[in-house]
Amino acid sequence: MNIVLLGAPGAGKGTQAQKLVAEYGVAHISTGDLLRNAVKAQSELGKQAKSYMDAGQLVPDSLVVDLVKERLAEPDAQKGWILDGFPRNTAQAEVLDQMLDAEGIKLDAALAVVVEFGVIINRLSSRRTCKSCGYTAGPEVEVCPRCGGEMYQRDDDKPETIQKRLDTYQNQTAPLIGYYKEQGKLLEVDGDRPVDEVYADVKKLLGL
Ligand code: AP5
């Protein structure tokens, strides 16, 4: 299974990816998680990425592409992967196509999780994320059920940054819906329903 997950911030990409990973054992490659880890580790990449993330903007392609290349080469990704948060603009999608072509790897589908912006703003303002493993849940979850880590509110889940992230999505990432439609790879799921209902449809669409 090699899948790209598309959708606005907070549409539920990470939530659906977590479920697919738990059931099918594929690698979850979230560029947001990779970047947040780099920020936490205060690496050179993390220092450069932080200001873009805090402003709700995309981190420059040159920083993100190498991160994805390295992650795709890791052993656990050889069984299949879910790319969550990458590609995020047409240039990244073209680089991904070239990377996969060069390795003879086929992208099975680009699955878009569709949710209206109004719903998303409520979800993101109440989201909590695990400091250790990136697991996400609502504010009622205080301890990560996956690793016992501390749940916190991401800096970019503050109301002023959420709106900027939605603008960035609309301007730069939404065109990828058309990009993958043209390739005949686009699948769409209504993400504004209970998580398990969305997941049941995701599996149907992916033929699982
Ligand atoms: P990233 O971490 O990728 O954030 P995002 O795309 O904004 O996605 P989110 O993680 O916010 O949302 P999600 O769709 O995964 O939703 P979730 O499942 O958590 O990126 C962060 C930043 O990093 C970017 O702004 C950018 O700066 C940088 N970056 C990352 N990738 C980049 C790239 N390729 N190029 C350049 N820069 C990049 O769900 C949200 C909440 O809703 C949770 O609380 C969840 O519990 C809840 N929820 C989920 N599904 C449902 C449901 N069906 N019903 C009710 N609640 C639900």
PDB file of C-alpha atoms and ligand atoms in Angstrom:
ATOM      1  CA  MET A   1       0.000   0.000   0.000  1.00  0.00           C
ATOM      2  CA  ASN A   2       1.532   3.321  -1.114  1.00  0.00           C
ATOM      3  CA  ILE A   3      -0.840   6.194  -0.482  1.00  0.00           C
ATOM      4  CA  VAL A   4      -0.814   9.976  -0.366  1.00  0.00           C
ATOM      5  CA  LEU A   5      -3.300  11.541   2.064  1.00  0.00           C
ATOM      6  CA  LEU A   6      -4.687  14.920   1.020  1.00  0.00           C
ATOM      7  CA  GLY A   7      -6.947  17.281   2.934  1.00  0.00           C
ATOM      8  CA  ALA A   8      -6.994  20.573   4.771  1.00  0.00           C
ATOM      9  CA  PRO A   9      -5.289  20.949   8.157  1.00  0.00           C
ATOM     10  CA  GLY A  10      -7.453  19.130  10.690  1.00  0.00           C
ATOM     11  CA  ALA A  11      -9.464  17.160   8.120  1.00  0.00           C
ATOM     12  CA  GLY A  12      -8.423  13.960   9.891  1.00  0.00           C
ATOM     13  CA  LYS A  13      -5.484  12.774   7.762  1.00  0.00           C
ATOM     14  CA  GLY A  14      -3.377  11.834  10.789  1.00  0.00           C
ATOM     15  CA  THR A  15      -6.325  10.126  12.494  1.00  0.00           C
ATOM     16  CA  GLN A  16      -7.077   7.926   9.485  1.00  0.00           C
ATOM     17  CA  ALA A  17      -3.360   7.249   8.923  1.00  0.00           C
ATOM     18  CA  GLN A  18      -2.992   6.056  12.535  1.00  0.00           C
ATOM     19  CA  LYS A  19      -5.795   3.546  11.986  1.00  0.00           C
ATOM     20  CA  LEU A  20      -4.376   2.229   8.693  1.00  0.00           C
ATOM     21  CA  VAL A  21      -0.933   1.883  10.251  1.00  0.00           C
ATOM     22  CA  ALA A  22      -2.321   0.006  13.269  1.00  0.00           C
ATOM     23  CA  GLU A  23      -4.260  -2.423  11.058  1.00  0.00           C
ATOM     24  CA  TYR A  24      -1.891  -2.899   8.100  1.00  0.00           C
ATOM     25  CA  GLY A  25       1.576  -2.193   9.548  1.00  0.00           C
ATOM     26  CA  VAL A  26       2.635   0.272   6.840  1.00  0.00           C
ATOM     27  CA  ALA A  27       4.905   3.237   7.591  1.00  0.00           C
ATOM     28  CA  HIS A  28       3.238   6.523   8.577  1.00  0.00           C
ATOM     29  CA  ILE A  29       5.335   9.286   7.037  1.00  0.00           C
ATOM     30  CA  SER A  30       4.025  12.592   8.364  1.00  0.00           C
ATOM     31  CA  THR A  31       6.115  15.569   7.282  1.00  0.00           C
ATOM     32  CA  GLY A  32       4.499  17.602  10.077  1.00  0.00           C
ATOM     33  CA  ASP A  33       5.723  15.055  12.675  1.00  0.00           C
ATOM     34  CA  LEU A  34       9.188  14.894  11.080  1.00  0.00           C
ATOM     35  CA  LEU A  35       9.434  18.686  11.171  1.00  0.00           C
ATOM     36  CA  ARG A  36       8.130  18.943  14.755  1.00  0.00           C
ATOM     37  CA  ASN A  37      10.756  16.341  15.805  1.00  0.00           C
ATOM     38  CA  ALA A  38      13.446  18.443  14.134  1.00  0.00           C
ATOM     39  CA  VAL A  39      12.194  21.545  15.987  1.00  0.00           C
ATOM     40  CA  LYS A  40      12.206  19.636  19.288  1.00  0.00           C
ATOM     41  CA  ALA A  41      15.744  18.370  18.644  1.00  0.00           C
ATOM     42  CA  GLN A  42      16.796  21.954  17.794  1.00  0.00           C
ATOM     43  CA  SER A  43      18.584  20.671  14.684  1.00  0.00           C
ATOM     44  CA  GLU A  44      19.614  23.136  11.966  1.00  0.00           C
ATOM     45  CA  LEU A  45      16.584  22.027   9.916  1.00  0.00           C
ATOM     46  CA  GLY A  46      14.295  22.467  12.930  1.00  0.00           C
ATOM     47  CA  LYS A  47      15.575  25.993  13.562  1.00  0.00           C
ATOM     48  CA  GLN A  48      14.916  26.959   9.943  1.00  0.00           C
ATOM     49  CA  ALA A  49      11.480  25.287   9.820  1.00  0.00           C
ATOM     50  CA  LYS A  50      10.057  26.692  13.065  1.00  0.00           C
ATOM     51  CA  SER A  51       9.319  30.241  11.919  1.00  0.00           C
ATOM     52  CA  TYR A  52       7.416  29.011   8.847  1.00  0.00           C
ATOM     53  CA  MET A  53       5.386  26.533  10.899  1.00  0.00           C
ATOM     54  CA  ASP A  54       4.517  29.112  13.553  1.00  0.00           C
ATOM     55  CA  ALA A  55       3.350  31.466  10.786  1.00  0.00           C
ATOM     56  CA  GLY A  56       1.117  28.803   9.196  1.00  0.00           C
ATOM     57  CA  GLN A  57       3.216  28.818   6.020  1.00  0.00           C
ATOM     58  CA  LEU A  58       4.823  25.967   4.120  1.00  0.00           C
ATOM     59  CA  VAL A  59       8.416  25.160   5.001  1.00  0.00           C
ATOM     60  CA  PRO A  60      10.600  25.600   1.858  1.00  0.00           C
ATOM     61  CA  ASP A  61      10.496  22.604  -0.493  1.00  0.00           C
ATOM     62  CA  SER A  62      14.281  22.224  -0.363  1.00  0.00           C
ATOM     63  CA  LEU A  63      14.098  21.392   3.370  1.00  0.00           C
ATOM     64  CA  VAL A  64      11.123  19.028   3.165  1.00  0.00           C
ATOM     65  CA  VAL A  65      11.997  17.007   0.067  1.00  0.00           C
ATOM     66  CA  ASP A  66      15.263  15.586   1.481  1.00  0.00           C
ATOM     67  CA  LEU A  67      13.489  14.677   4.700  1.00  0.00           C
ATOM     68  CA  VAL A  68      10.921  12.635   2.754  1.00  0.00           C
ATOM     69  CA  LYS A  69      13.566  11.029   0.528  1.00  0.00           C
ATOM     70  CA  GLU A  70      15.501   9.817   3.585  1.00  0.00           C
ATOM     71  CA  ARG A  71      12.381   8.579   5.341  1.00  0.00           C
ATOM     72  CA  LEU A  72      11.160   6.630   2.281  1.00  0.00           C
ATOM     73  CA  ALA A  73      14.516   4.831   2.165  1.00  0.00           C
ATOM     74  CA  GLU A  74      14.173   3.488   5.728  1.00  0.00           C
ATOM     75  CA  PRO A  75      13.534  -0.261   6.156  1.00  0.00           C
ATOM     76  CA  ASP A  76       9.977   0.020   7.547  1.00  0.00           C
ATOM     77  CA  ALA A  77       8.876   1.985   4.457  1.00  0.00           C
ATOM     78  CA  GLN A  78       9.750  -0.915   2.139  1.00  0.00           C
ATOM     79  CA  LYS A  79       6.494  -2.689   3.123  1.00  0.00           C
ATOM     80  CA  GLY A  80       4.415   0.293   2.043  1.00  0.00           C
ATOM     81  CA  TRP A  81       3.695   3.799   3.301  1.00  0.00           C
ATOM     82  CA  ILE A  82       1.162   6.504   3.889  1.00  0.00           C
ATOM     83  CA  LEU A  83       2.410   9.985   3.097  1.00  0.00           C
ATOM     84  CA  ASP A  84       0.562  12.405   5.397  1.00  0.00           C
ATOM     85  CA  GLY A  85       1.193  16.091   4.664  1.00  0.00           C
ATOM     86  CA  PHE A  86       3.371  15.535   1.589  1.00  0.00           C
ATOM     87  CA  PRO A  87       3.123  16.604  -1.177  1.00  0.00           C
ATOM     88  CA  ARG A  88       1.720  20.001  -0.291  1.00  0.00           C
ATOM     89  CA  ASN A  89       2.139  21.895  -3.538  1.00  0.00           C
ATOM     90  CA  THR A  90       2.541  21.018  -7.207  1.00  0.00           C
ATOM     91  CA  ALA A  91       6.337  21.246  -7.115  1.00  0.00           C
ATOM     92  CA  GLN A  92       6.462  18.654  -4.299  1.00  0.00           C
ATOM     93  CA  ALA A  93       4.024  16.391  -6.172  1.00  0.00           C
ATOM     94  CA  GLU A  94       6.238  16.503  -9.260  1.00  0.00           C
ATOM     95  CA  VAL A  95       9.330  15.680  -7.194  1.00  0.00           C
ATOM     96  CA  LEU A  96       7.494  12.759  -5.603  1.00  0.00           C
ATOM     97  CA  ASP A  97       6.479  11.416  -9.031  1.00  0.00           C
ATOM     98  CA  GLN A  98      10.117  11.613 -10.160  1.00  0.00           C
ATOM     99  CA  MET A  99      11.366   9.906  -6.971  1.00  0.00           C
ATOM    100  CA  LEU A 100       8.882   7.050  -7.348  1.00  0.00           C
ATOM    101  CA  ASP A 101       9.557   6.656 -11.090  1.00  0.00           C
ATOM    102  CA  ALA A 102      13.290   6.432 -10.406  1.00  0.00           C
ATOM    103  CA  GLU A 103      12.700   3.602  -7.897  1.00  0.00           C
ATOM    104  CA  GLY A 104      10.026   1.842  -9.989  1.00  0.00           C
ATOM    105  CA  ILE A 105       7.457   2.362  -7.212  1.00  0.00           C
ATOM    106  CA  LYS A 106       3.771   2.860  -7.996  1.00  0.00           C
ATOM    107  CA  LEU A 107       1.532   5.281  -6.093  1.00  0.00           C
ATOM    108  CA  ASP A 108      -1.734   3.407  -5.487  1.00  0.00           C
ATOM    109  CA  ALA A 109      -3.954   6.372  -4.672  1.00  0.00           C
ATOM    110  CA  ALA A 110      -4.237   9.936  -3.440  1.00  0.00           C
ATOM    111  CA  LEU A 111      -6.992   9.897  -0.860  1.00  0.00           C
ATOM    112  CA  ALA A 112      -8.550  13.274  -0.021  1.00  0.00           C
ATOM    113  CA  VAL A 113     -10.342  13.634   3.324  1.00  0.00           C
ATOM    114  CA  VAL A 114     -12.964  16.335   2.705  1.00  0.00           C
ATOM    115  CA  VAL A 115     -14.250  18.537   5.571  1.00  0.00           C
ATOM    116  CA  GLU A 116     -15.644  22.097   5.562  1.00  0.00           C
ATOM    117  CA  PHE A 117     -13.416  24.807   7.047  1.00  0.00           C
ATOM    118  CA  GLY A 118     -15.977  25.721   9.752  1.00  0.00           C
ATOM    119  CA  VAL A 119     -15.800  22.200  11.220  1.00  0.00           C
ATOM    120  CA  ILE A 120     -12.019  22.222  10.974  1.00  0.00           C
ATOM    121  CA  ILE A 121     -11.580  25.388  13.031  1.00  0.00           C
ATOM    122  CA  ASN A 122     -13.468  23.778  15.942  1.00  0.00           C
ATOM    123  CA  ARG A 123     -11.505  20.546  15.657  1.00  0.00           C
ATOM    124  CA  LEU A 124      -8.090  22.163  15.587  1.00  0.00           C
ATOM    125  CA  SER A 125      -8.731  24.553  18.465  1.00  0.00           C
ATOM    126  CA  SER A 126      -9.618  21.592  20.669  1.00  0.00           C
ATOM    127  CA  ARG A 127      -7.002  19.123  19.388  1.00  0.00           C
ATOM    128  CA  ARG A 128      -4.328  17.780  21.718  1.00  0.00           C
ATOM    129  CA  THR A 129      -1.182  16.047  20.412  1.00  0.00           C
ATOM    130  CA  CYS A 130       1.228  13.664  22.149  1.00  0.00           C
ATOM    131  CA  LYS A 131       4.614  15.289  22.818  1.00  0.00           C
ATOM    132  CA  SER A 132       6.403  11.968  22.352  1.00  0.00           C
ATOM    133  CA  CYS A 133       4.720  10.127  19.467  1.00  0.00           C
ATOM    134  CA  GLY A 134       2.428  12.651  17.740  1.00  0.00           C
ATOM    135  CA  TYR A 135      -0.828  10.781  18.528  1.00  0.00           C
ATOM    136  CA  THR A 136      -3.831  13.146  18.252  1.00  0.00           C
ATOM    137  CA  ALA A 137      -7.120  13.287  20.167  1.00  0.00           C
ATOM    138  CA  GLY A 138      -9.608  15.696  21.703  1.00  0.00           C
ATOM    139  CA  PRO A 139      -9.016  17.757  24.888  1.00  0.00           C
ATOM    140  CA  GLU A 140     -10.529  15.053  27.133  1.00  0.00           C
ATOM    141  CA  VAL A 141      -7.456  12.842  26.557  1.00  0.00           C
ATOM    142  CA  GLU A 142      -4.713  13.947  28.977  1.00  0.00           C
ATOM    143  CA  VAL A 143      -2.307  11.008  28.647  1.00  0.00           C
ATOM    144  CA  CYS A 144      -1.402   9.445  25.306  1.00  0.00           C
ATOM    145  CA  PRO A 145      -3.146   6.049  25.052  1.00  0.00           C
ATOM    146  CA  ARG A 146      -0.435   4.822  22.677  1.00  0.00           C
ATOM    147  CA  CYS A 147       2.785   5.647  24.549  1.00  0.00           C
ATOM    148  CA  GLY A 148       1.811   7.299  27.857  1.00  0.00           C
ATOM    149  CA  GLY A 149       3.310  10.632  26.739  1.00  0.00           C
ATOM    150  CA  GLU A 150       2.058  14.088  27.697  1.00  0.00           C
ATOM    151  CA  MET A 151      -0.684  15.620  25.504  1.00  0.00           C
ATOM    152  CA  TYR A 152      -0.263  19.317  24.599  1.00  0.00           C
ATOM    153  CA  GLN A 153      -1.718  21.973  22.261  1.00  0.00           C
ATOM    154  CA  ARG A 154       0.445  22.520  19.173  1.00  0.00           C
ATOM    155  CA  ASP A 155       1.687  26.108  18.750  1.00  0.00           C
ATOM    156  CA  ASP A 156       0.063  26.236  15.298  1.00  0.00           C
ATOM    157  CA  ASP A 157      -3.327  25.165  16.705  1.00  0.00           C
ATOM    158  CA  LYS A 158      -3.870  28.663  18.143  1.00  0.00           C
ATOM    159  CA  PRO A 159      -6.804  30.434  16.411  1.00  0.00           C
ATOM    160  CA  GLU A 160      -4.748  33.093  14.582  1.00  0.00           C
ATOM    161  CA  THR A 161      -2.447  30.478  13.020  1.00  0.00           C
ATOM    162  CA  ILE A 162      -5.277  28.092  12.084  1.00  0.00           C
ATOM    163  CA  GLN A 163      -6.742  30.671   9.679  1.00  0.00           C
ATOM    164  CA  LYS A 164      -3.329  31.203   8.062  1.00  0.00           C
ATOM    165  CA  ARG A 165      -2.883  27.435   7.614  1.00  0.00           C
ATOM    166  CA  LEU A 166      -6.292  27.216   5.941  1.00  0.00           C
ATOM    167  CA  ASP A 167      -5.338  30.060   3.566  1.00  0.00           C
ATOM    168  CA  THR A 168      -2.068  28.297   2.742  1.00  0.00           C
ATOM    169  CA  TYR A 169      -3.989  25.086   2.090  1.00  0.00           C
ATOM    170  CA  GLN A 170      -6.480  26.831  -0.200  1.00  0.00           C
ATOM    171  CA  ASN A 171      -3.796  28.601  -2.226  1.00  0.00           C
ATOM    172  CA  GLN A 172      -1.088  25.969  -2.461  1.00  0.00           C
ATOM    173  CA  THR A 173      -2.328  22.491  -1.561  1.00  0.00           C
ATOM    174  CA  ALA A 174      -5.933  22.321  -2.844  1.00  0.00           C
ATOM    175  CA  PRO A 175      -4.726  22.376  -6.501  1.00  0.00           C
ATOM    176  CA  LEU A 176      -3.309  18.883  -5.879  1.00  0.00           C
ATOM    177  CA  ILE A 177      -6.873  17.537  -5.968  1.00  0.00           C
ATOM    178  CA  GLY A 178      -6.904  18.353  -9.702  1.00  0.00           C
ATOM    179  CA  TYR A 179      -3.335  17.123 -10.133  1.00  0.00           C
ATOM    180  CA  TYR A 180      -4.179  13.614  -8.894  1.00  0.00           C
ATOM    181  CA  LYS A 181      -7.592  13.591 -10.576  1.00  0.00           C
ATOM    182  CA  GLU A 182      -5.824  14.032 -13.904  1.00  0.00           C
ATOM    183  CA  GLN A 183      -3.599  11.075 -13.067  1.00  0.00           C
ATOM    184  CA  GLY A 184      -6.708   8.979 -12.301  1.00  0.00           C
ATOM    185  CA  LYS A 185      -5.466   8.424  -8.724  1.00  0.00           C
ATOM    186  CA  LEU A 186      -7.867  10.612  -6.748  1.00  0.00           C
ATOM    187  CA  LEU A 187     -10.238   9.097  -4.170  1.00  0.00           C
ATOM    188  CA  GLU A 188     -12.426  11.287  -1.939  1.00  0.00           C
ATOM    189  CA  VAL A 189     -13.998  10.529   1.418  1.00  0.00           C
ATOM    190  CA  ASP A 190     -16.421  12.658   3.446  1.00  0.00           C
ATOM    191  CA  GLY A 191     -14.442  13.283   6.653  1.00  0.00           C
ATOM    192  CA  ASP A 192     -17.247  15.025   8.551  1.00  0.00           C
ATOM    193  CA  ARG A 193     -18.601  11.882  10.201  1.00  0.00           C
ATOM    194  CA  PRO A 194     -17.534   9.781  13.190  1.00  0.00           C
ATOM    195  CA  VAL A 195     -13.947   8.527  12.844  1.00  0.00           C
ATOM    196  CA  ASP A 196     -14.908   4.843  12.470  1.00  0.00           C
ATOM    197  CA  GLU A 197     -17.468   5.591   9.756  1.00  0.00           C
ATOM    198  CA  VAL A 198     -14.873   7.556   7.818  1.00  0.00           C
ATOM    199  CA  TYR A 199     -12.399   4.709   8.297  1.00  0.00           C
ATOM    200  CA  ALA A 200     -14.858   2.091   7.012  1.00  0.00           C
ATOM    201  CA  ASP A 201     -15.252   4.126   3.811  1.00  0.00           C
ATOM    202  CA  VAL A 202     -11.505   4.674   3.535  1.00  0.00           C
ATOM    203  CA  LYS A 203     -10.978   0.907   3.539  1.00  0.00           C
ATOM    204  CA  LYS A 204     -13.746   0.384   0.979  1.00  0.00           C
ATOM    205  CA  LEU A 205     -12.295   3.031  -1.325  1.00  0.00           C
ATOM    206  CA  LEU A 206      -8.818   1.519  -1.031  1.00  0.00           C
ATOM    207  CA  GLY A 207     -10.202  -1.957  -1.678  1.00  0.00           C
ATOM    208  CA  LEU A 208      -9.006  -3.259   1.732  1.00  0.00           C
TER     209      LEU A 208
HETATM  210  P1  AP5 B   1       1.001  19.051   9.563  1.00  0.00           P
HETATM  211  O1  AP5 B   1       1.444  18.493  10.837  1.00  0.00           O
HETATM  212  O2  AP5 B   1       0.992  18.208   8.339  1.00  0.00           O
HETATM  213  O3  AP5 B   1      -0.427  19.704   9.817  1.00  0.00           O
HETATM  214  P2  AP5 B   1      -1.714  19.770   8.913  1.00  0.00           P
HETATM  215  O4  AP5 B   1      -1.761  19.396   7.504  1.00  0.00           O
HETATM  216  O5  AP5 B   1      -2.048  21.168   9.153  1.00  0.00           O
HETATM  217  O6  AP5 B   1      -2.503  18.597   9.403  1.00  0.00           O
HETATM  218  P3  AP5 B   1      -2.975  18.391  10.819  1.00  0.00           P
HETATM  219  O7  AP5 B   1      -2.010  17.512  11.522  1.00  0.00           O
HETATM  220  O8  AP5 B   1      -3.266  19.695  11.481  1.00  0.00           O
HETATM  221  O9  AP5 B   1      -4.401  17.744  10.560  1.00  0.00           O
HETATM  222  P4  AP5 B   1      -4.881  16.278  10.228  1.00  0.00           P
HETATM  223  O10 AP5 B   1      -5.620  16.317   8.941  1.00  0.00           O
HETATM  224  O11 AP5 B   1      -3.777  15.269  10.368  1.00  0.00           O
HETATM  225  O12 AP5 B   1      -5.967  16.111  11.378  1.00  0.00           O
HETATM  226  P5  AP5 B   1      -6.011  15.158  12.650  1.00  0.00           P
HETATM  227  O13 AP5 B   1      -6.165  13.728  12.243  1.00  0.00           O
HETATM  228  O14 AP5 B   1      -4.898  15.484  13.582  1.00  0.00           O
HETATM  229  O15 AP5 B   1       1.862  20.360   9.187  1.00  0.00           O
HETATM  230  C1  AP5 B   1       2.185  21.347  10.140  1.00  0.00           C
HETATM  231  C2  AP5 B   1       3.095  22.388   9.496  1.00  0.00           C
HETATM  232  O16 AP5 B   1       4.330  21.768   9.057  1.00  0.00           O
HETATM  233  C3  AP5 B   1       2.540  23.050   8.228  1.00  0.00           C
HETATM  234  O17 AP5 B   1       1.699  24.149   8.536  1.00  0.00           O
HETATM  235  C4  AP5 B   1       3.837  23.471   7.521  1.00  0.00           C
HETATM  236  O18 AP5 B   1       4.374  24.628   8.077  1.00  0.00           O
HETATM  237  C5  AP5 B   1       4.776  22.313   7.818  1.00  0.00           C
HETATM  238  N1  AP5 B   1       4.730  21.248   6.787  1.00  0.00           N
HETATM  239  C6  AP5 B   1       4.274  19.969   6.928  1.00  0.00           C
HETATM  240  N2  AP5 B   1       4.405  19.288   5.783  1.00  0.00           N
HETATM  241  C7  AP5 B   1       4.954  20.154   4.889  1.00  0.00           C
HETATM  242  C8  AP5 B   1       5.314  20.035   3.507  1.00  0.00           C
HETATM  243  N3  AP5 B   1       5.121  18.892   2.818  1.00  0.00           N
HETATM  244  N4  AP5 B   1       5.842  21.115   2.890  1.00  0.00           N
HETATM  245  C9  AP5 B   1       6.029  22.280   3.561  1.00  0.00           C
HETATM  246  N5  AP5 B   1       5.702  22.451   4.871  1.00  0.00           N
HETATM  247  C10 AP5 B   1       5.165  21.406   5.519  1.00  0.00           C
HETATM  248  O19 AP5 B   1      -7.415  15.623  13.272  1.00  0.00           O
HETATM  249  C11 AP5 B   1      -7.590  16.915  13.806  1.00  0.00           C
HETATM  250  C12 AP5 B   1      -8.445  16.844  15.084  1.00  0.00           C
HETATM  251  O20 AP5 B   1      -9.760  16.411  14.725  1.00  0.00           O
HETATM  252  C13 AP5 B   1      -7.933  15.848  16.136  1.00  0.00           C
HETATM  253  O21 AP5 B   1      -8.175  16.352  17.419  1.00  0.00           O
HETATM  254  C14 AP5 B   1      -8.779  14.587  15.876  1.00  0.00           C
HETATM  255  O22 AP5 B   1      -8.937  13.840  17.064  1.00  0.00           O
HETATM  256  C15 AP5 B   1     -10.094  15.191  15.381  1.00  0.00           C
HETATM  257  N6  AP5 B   1     -10.767  14.349  14.379  1.00  0.00           N
HETATM  258  C16 AP5 B   1     -10.203  13.667  13.364  1.00  0.00           C
HETATM  259  N7  AP5 B   1     -11.134  13.026  12.619  1.00  0.00           N
HETATM  260  C17 AP5 B   1     -12.343  13.342  13.187  1.00  0.00           C
HETATM  261  C18 AP5 B   1     -13.693  12.993  12.876  1.00  0.00           C
HETATM  262  N8  AP5 B   1     -14.019  12.202  11.847  1.00  0.00           N
HETATM  263  N9  AP5 B   1     -14.664  13.501  13.662  1.00  0.00           N
HETATM  264  C19 AP5 B   1     -14.378  14.320  14.706  1.00  0.00           C
HETATM  265  N10 AP5 B   1     -13.111  14.672  15.065  1.00  0.00           N
HETATM  266  C20 AP5 B   1     -12.098  14.190  14.302  1.00  0.00           C
END
